[in-house]
Amino acid sequence: MKVEIKERQLTAGNRSLYLEYYETGFRKKENLHLYLIPDDAPHAKKLNGETYRKAQEIRAQRILNPPTFEKKKKTEDNKAAKTMTWLGWCDDYIQSAIDSGNCEKMIAHKGVVRKRIAAYLQRVKRTDVLLKDVDRDLVSGLFEYMRSYRNRKQIKTNGGRLAAYTLVLFEETVKAIFNKAVRDGLITYNPVQDLTREERFHAPDKHREYLTADELKRFLAVEPQTVMEQTVQMAFGFSCMTGLRLGDMQHLRWSDIKDVNGVRMVSIIQHKTKRPVTVPLNSLALSLLPPRPENGENGIIFPLVKKPDNVAKYVRRIKTRAGIEKDFTYHSSRHSAATLAITAGAELYSVSKILGHGSIASTQVYAKVNMEKKVEAMSLTDGVF
C-alpha cells in the first residue's frame, strides 16, 4: 500500500496535512489534524518544519503498521438505504449526536431542525419520503418554508421572522444530516449541493461592537451598586484583556491561572469549541482578579449569574452610568480584546491565537504560536491603561 503526505489549501494561506493511502482499486484519506501556517506568519519556517516532521513520523508508523479500512457497501447494496425515511434518518442522526457526547444545547437544536422538517413534510404530504428519494426540489421547498416560518413566541420581534443566522445554522445542520448519510453509504450525494446561491441562506454582514480604551476606562471606573454588578464589571474587563467568552468566564477557576516561566497565564479548554487556549495576563487583567483564597484552587473566580440575559442587564446598567451610548453585550468584550490588541500594534496572527482561533479568516485552523509572541501581544496593551 502506498502512503503519501498531501496538503489541502485552506483560507488565509493555511494548509492542512493528510495521508493518502492507495493501492489498485482503492484510495483512502486520513485527516492528521495538522496545519501549516502562512509562510509570512511569525516563525512560519520553524513551526511548519515541526508540523511536517510530525506528519512524517505518523506516515512512518502507518507504513510499518498499515490501518485496516472497511470498504463501504455501495448504496444499491445497502439494505437500510432501501427503507430509511428522511425523518427516520433524522432520528438516527440525533441519536448518533447523543452517543458522541454533544452538549444538550446542540441536541436540542438538532431536535428543532427535525421538528421543522417534519412540519414541512406534513404540509407537502410526504412524511414517509425515503432518504434516497430526497432531491434538490424537496430541499429547496424546505428552505422556502423556513423563510416564511414565524415563531409565535417572538411575534413582537420582527413579526416572528427567523434571524438570518438562525436560518444559516438550520442549513448547516441539514447539510450535516445528509453528509453523514453519504459517509454511511445511504445516499450517493448531498442534495443541498445542487441548490443555487439564491435558494440557500446567507449571513448578513454584522457590525461587531467594541469598546475603545477610553470607553473601557469609563466602564471600569463606575462605582458598582451591588456585589453582582461589581463581579460583572470585573469579569467584563478581564474578558476585554483576555478575549474569554462568557461561558468560559462562568467556569473559570483559580486552578486555571498558572505561572509559566515567571509569566501569569490563564489556560483553559474553551467551553464552546472544546479547544485549548492559553493567554498571558497583562497588568490590567491581573488587577481585575479578586483576592485569591487560601486552599481555593477549585473555586470559581467570577461567580456570575447563569443566564446570559441577566448578565447583559448588569452590563447595560454599568455602561449607561458610564455614559457609553454604544449598544453592546458581554460578548463585545471579546471583540474589544482583539481591537485593543491590534490597535496597540499586536500582529493579527498572534491575536487570533490569543482568542483561540485557528485561522485569521475563518477560525478553523489550529496552528500553534510560540508563547513569547503571545506574551508580547498581550503586553502591548499595558501602556494603554
PDB file of C-alpha atoms in Angstrom, residues 83-257:
ATOM      1  CA  THR A  83     -36.173   1.527   3.601  1.00  0.00           C
ATOM      2  CA  MET A  84     -34.716   4.501   5.536  1.00  0.00           C
ATOM      3  CA  THR A  85     -37.037   7.515   5.571  1.00  0.00           C
ATOM      4  CA  TRP A  86     -35.785  11.086   5.853  1.00  0.00           C
ATOM      5  CA  LEU A  87     -37.367  11.539   9.277  1.00  0.00           C
ATOM      6  CA  GLY A  88     -36.098   8.130  10.397  1.00  0.00           C
ATOM      7  CA  TRP A  89     -32.574   9.159   9.439  1.00  0.00           C
ATOM      8  CA  CYS A  90     -33.004  12.437  11.355  1.00  0.00           C
ATOM      9  CA  ASP A  91     -33.794  10.364  14.447  1.00  0.00           C
ATOM     10  CA  ASP A  92     -30.695   8.224  13.890  1.00  0.00           C
ATOM     11  CA  TYR A  93     -28.609  11.369  13.347  1.00  0.00           C
ATOM     12  CA  ILE A  94     -29.782  12.854  16.656  1.00  0.00           C
ATOM     13  CA  GLN A  95     -29.118   9.584  18.490  1.00  0.00           C
ATOM     14  CA  SER A  96     -25.618   9.499  16.995  1.00  0.00           C
ATOM     15  CA  ALA A  97     -25.025  13.034  18.289  1.00  0.00           C
ATOM     16  CA  ILE A  98     -26.167  11.967  21.766  1.00  0.00           C
ATOM     17  CA  ASP A  99     -23.885   8.919  21.680  1.00  0.00           C
ATOM     18  CA  SER A 100     -20.991  11.171  20.603  1.00  0.00           C
ATOM     19  CA  GLY A 101     -21.427  13.382  23.656  1.00  0.00           C
ATOM     20  CA  ASN A 102     -22.867  16.517  22.020  1.00  0.00           C
ATOM     21  CA  CYS A 103     -23.952  19.148  24.532  1.00  0.00           C
ATOM     22  CA  GLU A 104     -27.635  19.481  25.480  1.00  0.00           C
ATOM     23  CA  LYS A 105     -27.956  22.747  23.568  1.00  0.00           C
ATOM     24  CA  MET A 106     -26.785  21.172  20.305  1.00  0.00           C
ATOM     25  CA  ILE A 107     -29.002  18.122  20.815  1.00  0.00           C
ATOM     26  CA  ALA A 108     -31.969  20.430  21.376  1.00  0.00           C
ATOM     27  CA  HIS A 109     -31.124  22.385  18.207  1.00  0.00           C
ATOM     28  CA  LYS A 110     -30.944  19.212  16.133  1.00  0.00           C
ATOM     29  CA  GLY A 111     -34.320  18.216  17.589  1.00  0.00           C
ATOM     30  CA  VAL A 112     -35.829  21.540  16.476  1.00  0.00           C
ATOM     31  CA  VAL A 113     -34.445  21.045  12.947  1.00  0.00           C
ATOM     32  CA  ARG A 114     -36.055  17.591  12.838  1.00  0.00           C
ATOM     33  CA  LYS A 115     -39.339  19.109  14.030  1.00  0.00           C
ATOM     34  CA  ARG A 116     -39.265  21.751  11.245  1.00  0.00           C
ATOM     35  CA  ILE A 117     -38.500  19.112   8.607  1.00  0.00           C
ATOM     36  CA  ALA A 118     -41.425  17.005   9.871  1.00  0.00           C
ATOM     37  CA  ALA A 119     -43.789  20.001   9.748  1.00  0.00           C
ATOM     38  CA  TYR A 120     -42.753  20.791   6.179  1.00  0.00           C
ATOM     39  CA  LEU A 121     -43.123  17.173   5.006  1.00  0.00           C
ATOM     40  CA  GLN A 122     -46.549  17.037   6.604  1.00  0.00           C
ATOM     41  CA  ARG A 123     -47.533  20.197   4.714  1.00  0.00           C
ATOM     42  CA  VAL A 124     -46.457  18.714   1.359  1.00  0.00           C
ATOM     43  CA  LYS A 125     -47.867  15.286   2.346  1.00  0.00           C
ATOM     44  CA  ARG A 126     -44.575  13.420   2.058  1.00  0.00           C
ATOM     45  CA  THR A 127     -43.875  12.371   5.649  1.00  0.00           C
ATOM     46  CA  ASP A 128     -42.832   8.897   4.505  1.00  0.00           C
ATOM     47  CA  VAL A 129     -40.392  10.036   1.804  1.00  0.00           C
ATOM     48  CA  LEU A 130     -37.325   7.813   1.659  1.00  0.00           C
ATOM     49  CA  LEU A 131     -33.956   9.383   2.340  1.00  0.00           C
ATOM     50  CA  LYS A 132     -32.639   8.243  -1.049  1.00  0.00           C
ATOM     51  CA  ASP A 133     -35.550   9.992  -2.795  1.00  0.00           C
ATOM     52  CA  VAL A 134     -34.916  13.439  -1.301  1.00  0.00           C
ATOM     53  CA  ASP A 135     -33.901  15.705  -4.177  1.00  0.00           C
ATOM     54  CA  ARG A 136     -32.943  19.352  -4.592  1.00  0.00           C
ATOM     55  CA  ASP A 137     -36.555  20.439  -5.179  1.00  0.00           C
ATOM     56  CA  LEU A 138     -37.713  18.984  -1.880  1.00  0.00           C
ATOM     57  CA  VAL A 139     -34.841  20.632  -0.005  1.00  0.00           C
ATOM     58  CA  SER A 140     -35.456  23.922  -1.824  1.00  0.00           C
ATOM     59  CA  GLY A 141     -39.092  23.746  -0.736  1.00  0.00           C
ATOM     60  CA  LEU A 142     -37.961  23.154   2.857  1.00  0.00           C
ATOM     61  CA  PHE A 143     -35.793  26.272   2.777  1.00  0.00           C
ATOM     62  CA  GLU A 144     -38.672  28.339   1.343  1.00  0.00           C
ATOM     63  CA  TYR A 145     -40.869  27.020   4.154  1.00  0.00           C
ATOM     64  CA  MET A 146     -38.295  28.183   6.690  1.00  0.00           C
ATOM     65  CA  ARG A 147     -38.160  31.646   5.110  1.00  0.00           C
ATOM     66  CA  SER A 148     -41.888  32.049   5.669  1.00  0.00           C
ATOM     67  CA  TYR A 149     -41.902  30.383   9.090  1.00  0.00           C
ATOM     68  CA  ARG A 150     -42.998  32.564  12.019  1.00  0.00           C
ATOM     69  CA  ASN A 151     -42.077  31.939  15.652  1.00  0.00           C
ATOM     70  CA  ARG A 152     -45.212  32.697  17.671  1.00  0.00           C
ATOM     71  CA  LYS A 153     -43.196  33.161  20.851  1.00  0.00           C
ATOM     72  CA  GLN A 154     -41.299  36.051  19.242  1.00  0.00           C
ATOM     73  CA  ILE A 155     -44.109  37.541  17.151  1.00  0.00           C
ATOM     74  CA  LYS A 156     -43.427  41.009  18.616  1.00  0.00           C
ATOM     75  CA  THR A 157     -39.840  40.857  17.374  1.00  0.00           C
ATOM     76  CA  ASN A 158     -39.628  41.381  13.608  1.00  0.00           C
ATOM     77  CA  GLY A 159     -43.004  39.746  13.149  1.00  0.00           C
ATOM     78  CA  GLY A 160     -41.672  36.426  14.396  1.00  0.00           C
ATOM     79  CA  ARG A 161     -39.359  36.002  11.395  1.00  0.00           C
ATOM     80  CA  LEU A 162     -36.323  33.832  11.977  1.00  0.00           C
ATOM     81  CA  ALA A 163     -32.990  35.657  12.148  1.00  0.00           C
ATOM     82  CA  ALA A 164     -30.590  35.260   9.239  1.00  0.00           C
ATOM     83  CA  TYR A 165     -28.067  33.486  11.456  1.00  0.00           C
ATOM     84  CA  THR A 166     -30.754  31.053  12.645  1.00  0.00           C
ATOM     85  CA  LEU A 167     -31.514  30.151   9.034  1.00  0.00           C
ATOM     86  CA  VAL A 168     -27.821  29.703   8.237  1.00  0.00           C
ATOM     87  CA  LEU A 169     -27.448  27.357  11.213  1.00  0.00           C
ATOM     88  CA  PHE A 170     -30.546  25.468  10.045  1.00  0.00           C
ATOM     89  CA  GLU A 171     -28.984  24.946   6.606  1.00  0.00           C
ATOM     90  CA  GLU A 172     -25.667  23.834   8.112  1.00  0.00           C
ATOM     91  CA  THR A 173     -27.485  21.220  10.200  1.00  0.00           C
ATOM     92  CA  VAL A 174     -29.468  19.941   7.212  1.00  0.00           C
ATOM     93  CA  LYS A 175     -26.209  19.640   5.253  1.00  0.00           C
ATOM     94  CA  ALA A 176     -24.621  17.748   8.144  1.00  0.00           C
ATOM     95  CA  ILE A 177     -27.558  15.315   8.208  1.00  0.00           C
ATOM     96  CA  PHE A 178     -27.073  14.494   4.521  1.00  0.00           C
ATOM     97  CA  ASN A 179     -23.268  14.424   4.772  1.00  0.00           C
ATOM     98  CA  LYS A 180     -23.445  11.728   7.418  1.00  0.00           C
ATOM     99  CA  ALA A 181     -25.830   9.755   5.239  1.00  0.00           C
ATOM    100  CA  VAL A 182     -23.290   9.951   2.390  1.00  0.00           C
ATOM    101  CA  ARG A 183     -20.491   8.772   4.689  1.00  0.00           C
ATOM    102  CA  ASP A 184     -22.624   5.868   5.882  1.00  0.00           C
ATOM    103  CA  GLY A 185     -23.396   4.797   2.319  1.00  0.00           C
ATOM    104  CA  LEU A 186     -27.144   5.522   2.473  1.00  0.00           C
ATOM    105  CA  ILE A 187     -27.118   8.097  -0.344  1.00  0.00           C
ATOM    106  CA  THR A 188     -24.614   8.939  -3.057  1.00  0.00           C
ATOM    107  CA  TYR A 189     -24.602  12.735  -2.782  1.00  0.00           C
ATOM    108  CA  ASN A 190     -25.845  15.664  -0.710  1.00  0.00           C
ATOM    109  CA  PRO A 191     -28.867  17.318  -2.411  1.00  0.00           C
ATOM    110  CA  VAL A 192     -28.127  20.652  -0.726  1.00  0.00           C
ATOM    111  CA  GLN A 193     -25.125  20.979  -3.021  1.00  0.00           C
ATOM    112  CA  ASP A 194     -27.447  21.296  -6.033  1.00  0.00           C
ATOM    113  CA  LEU A 195     -29.165  24.418  -4.696  1.00  0.00           C
ATOM    114  CA  THR A 196     -28.373  27.778  -6.270  1.00  0.00           C
ATOM    115  CA  ARG A 197     -26.935  30.627  -4.238  1.00  0.00           C
ATOM    116  CA  GLU A 198     -30.332  32.339  -4.266  1.00  0.00           C
ATOM    117  CA  GLU A 199     -32.009  29.275  -2.760  1.00  0.00           C
ATOM    118  CA  ARG A 200     -29.571  28.998   0.139  1.00  0.00           C
ATOM    119  CA  PHE A 201     -29.265  31.110   3.296  1.00  0.00           C
ATOM    120  CA  HIS A 202     -26.573  33.714   3.868  1.00  0.00           C
ATOM    121  CA  ALA A 203     -25.442  35.549   6.978  1.00  0.00           C
ATOM    122  CA  PRO A 204     -25.546  39.342   6.633  1.00  0.00           C
ATOM    123  CA  ASP A 205     -22.539  41.494   7.316  1.00  0.00           C
ATOM    124  CA  LYS A 206     -22.623  42.240  11.014  1.00  0.00           C
ATOM    125  CA  HIS A 207     -21.022  45.121  12.839  1.00  0.00           C
ATOM    126  CA  ARG A 208     -19.002  43.859  15.778  1.00  0.00           C
ATOM    127  CA  GLU A 209     -19.362  46.392  18.561  1.00  0.00           C
ATOM    128  CA  TYR A 210     -16.345  47.002  20.771  1.00  0.00           C
ATOM    129  CA  LEU A 211     -15.083  49.421  23.404  1.00  0.00           C
ATOM    130  CA  THR A 212     -12.237  51.835  22.892  1.00  0.00           C
ATOM    131  CA  ALA A 213      -9.569  52.180  25.569  1.00  0.00           C
ATOM    132  CA  ASP A 214     -11.261  55.351  26.865  1.00  0.00           C
ATOM    133  CA  GLU A 215     -14.679  53.677  26.993  1.00  0.00           C
ATOM    134  CA  LEU A 216     -13.278  50.685  28.860  1.00  0.00           C
ATOM    135  CA  LYS A 217     -11.674  53.013  31.403  1.00  0.00           C
ATOM    136  CA  ARG A 218     -15.030  54.700  31.970  1.00  0.00           C
ATOM    137  CA  PHE A 219     -16.789  51.339  32.225  1.00  0.00           C
ATOM    138  CA  LEU A 220     -14.355  50.128  34.902  1.00  0.00           C
ATOM    139  CA  ALA A 221     -14.474  53.460  36.746  1.00  0.00           C
ATOM    140  CA  VAL A 222     -18.213  53.166  37.506  1.00  0.00           C
ATOM    141  CA  GLU A 223     -18.941  52.644  41.196  1.00  0.00           C
ATOM    142  CA  PRO A 224     -20.844  49.337  41.429  1.00  0.00           C
ATOM    143  CA  GLN A 225     -24.082  49.345  43.418  1.00  0.00           C
ATOM    144  CA  THR A 226     -24.259  45.614  44.182  1.00  0.00           C
ATOM    145  CA  VAL A 227     -21.844  42.738  44.617  1.00  0.00           C
ATOM    146  CA  MET A 228     -23.069  41.088  41.403  1.00  0.00           C
ATOM    147  CA  GLU A 229     -22.674  44.338  39.492  1.00  0.00           C
ATOM    148  CA  GLN A 230     -19.075  44.529  40.643  1.00  0.00           C
ATOM    149  CA  THR A 231     -18.493  40.895  39.638  1.00  0.00           C
ATOM    150  CA  VAL A 232     -19.866  41.508  36.145  1.00  0.00           C
ATOM    151  CA  GLN A 233     -17.822  44.703  35.843  1.00  0.00           C
ATOM    152  CA  MET A 234     -14.554  42.998  36.776  1.00  0.00           C
ATOM    153  CA  ALA A 235     -15.308  39.927  34.640  1.00  0.00           C
ATOM    154  CA  PHE A 236     -16.112  42.111  31.622  1.00  0.00           C
ATOM    155  CA  GLY A 237     -12.817  43.975  31.996  1.00  0.00           C
ATOM    156  CA  PHE A 238     -10.929  40.684  32.373  1.00  0.00           C
ATOM    157  CA  SER A 239     -12.550  39.400  29.163  1.00  0.00           C
ATOM    158  CA  CYS A 240     -11.540  42.613  27.389  1.00  0.00           C
ATOM    159  CA  MET A 241      -7.930  41.754  28.218  1.00  0.00           C
ATOM    160  CA  THR A 242      -8.076  38.010  27.516  1.00  0.00           C
ATOM    161  CA  GLY A 243     -10.847  37.507  24.950  1.00  0.00           C
ATOM    162  CA  LEU A 244     -12.525  34.799  27.068  1.00  0.00           C
ATOM    163  CA  ARG A 245     -16.182  34.168  26.290  1.00  0.00           C
ATOM    164  CA  LEU A 246     -18.896  34.483  28.922  1.00  0.00           C
ATOM    165  CA  GLY A 247     -19.318  30.696  29.098  1.00  0.00           C
ATOM    166  CA  ASP A 248     -15.610  30.297  29.871  1.00  0.00           C
ATOM    167  CA  MET A 249     -15.702  33.083  32.468  1.00  0.00           C
ATOM    168  CA  GLN A 250     -18.610  31.414  34.274  1.00  0.00           C
ATOM    169  CA  HIS A 251     -16.482  28.278  34.691  1.00  0.00           C
ATOM    170  CA  LEU A 252     -13.100  29.957  35.268  1.00  0.00           C
ATOM    171  CA  ARG A 253     -11.354  28.589  38.381  1.00  0.00           C
ATOM    172  CA  TRP A 254      -8.219  29.600  40.267  1.00  0.00           C
ATOM    173  CA  SER A 255      -6.574  26.393  39.082  1.00  0.00           C
ATOM    174  CA  ASP A 256      -6.809  27.819  35.536  1.00  0.00           C
ATOM    175  CA  ILE A 257      -4.408  30.622  36.473  1.00  0.00           C
TER     176      ILE A 257
END
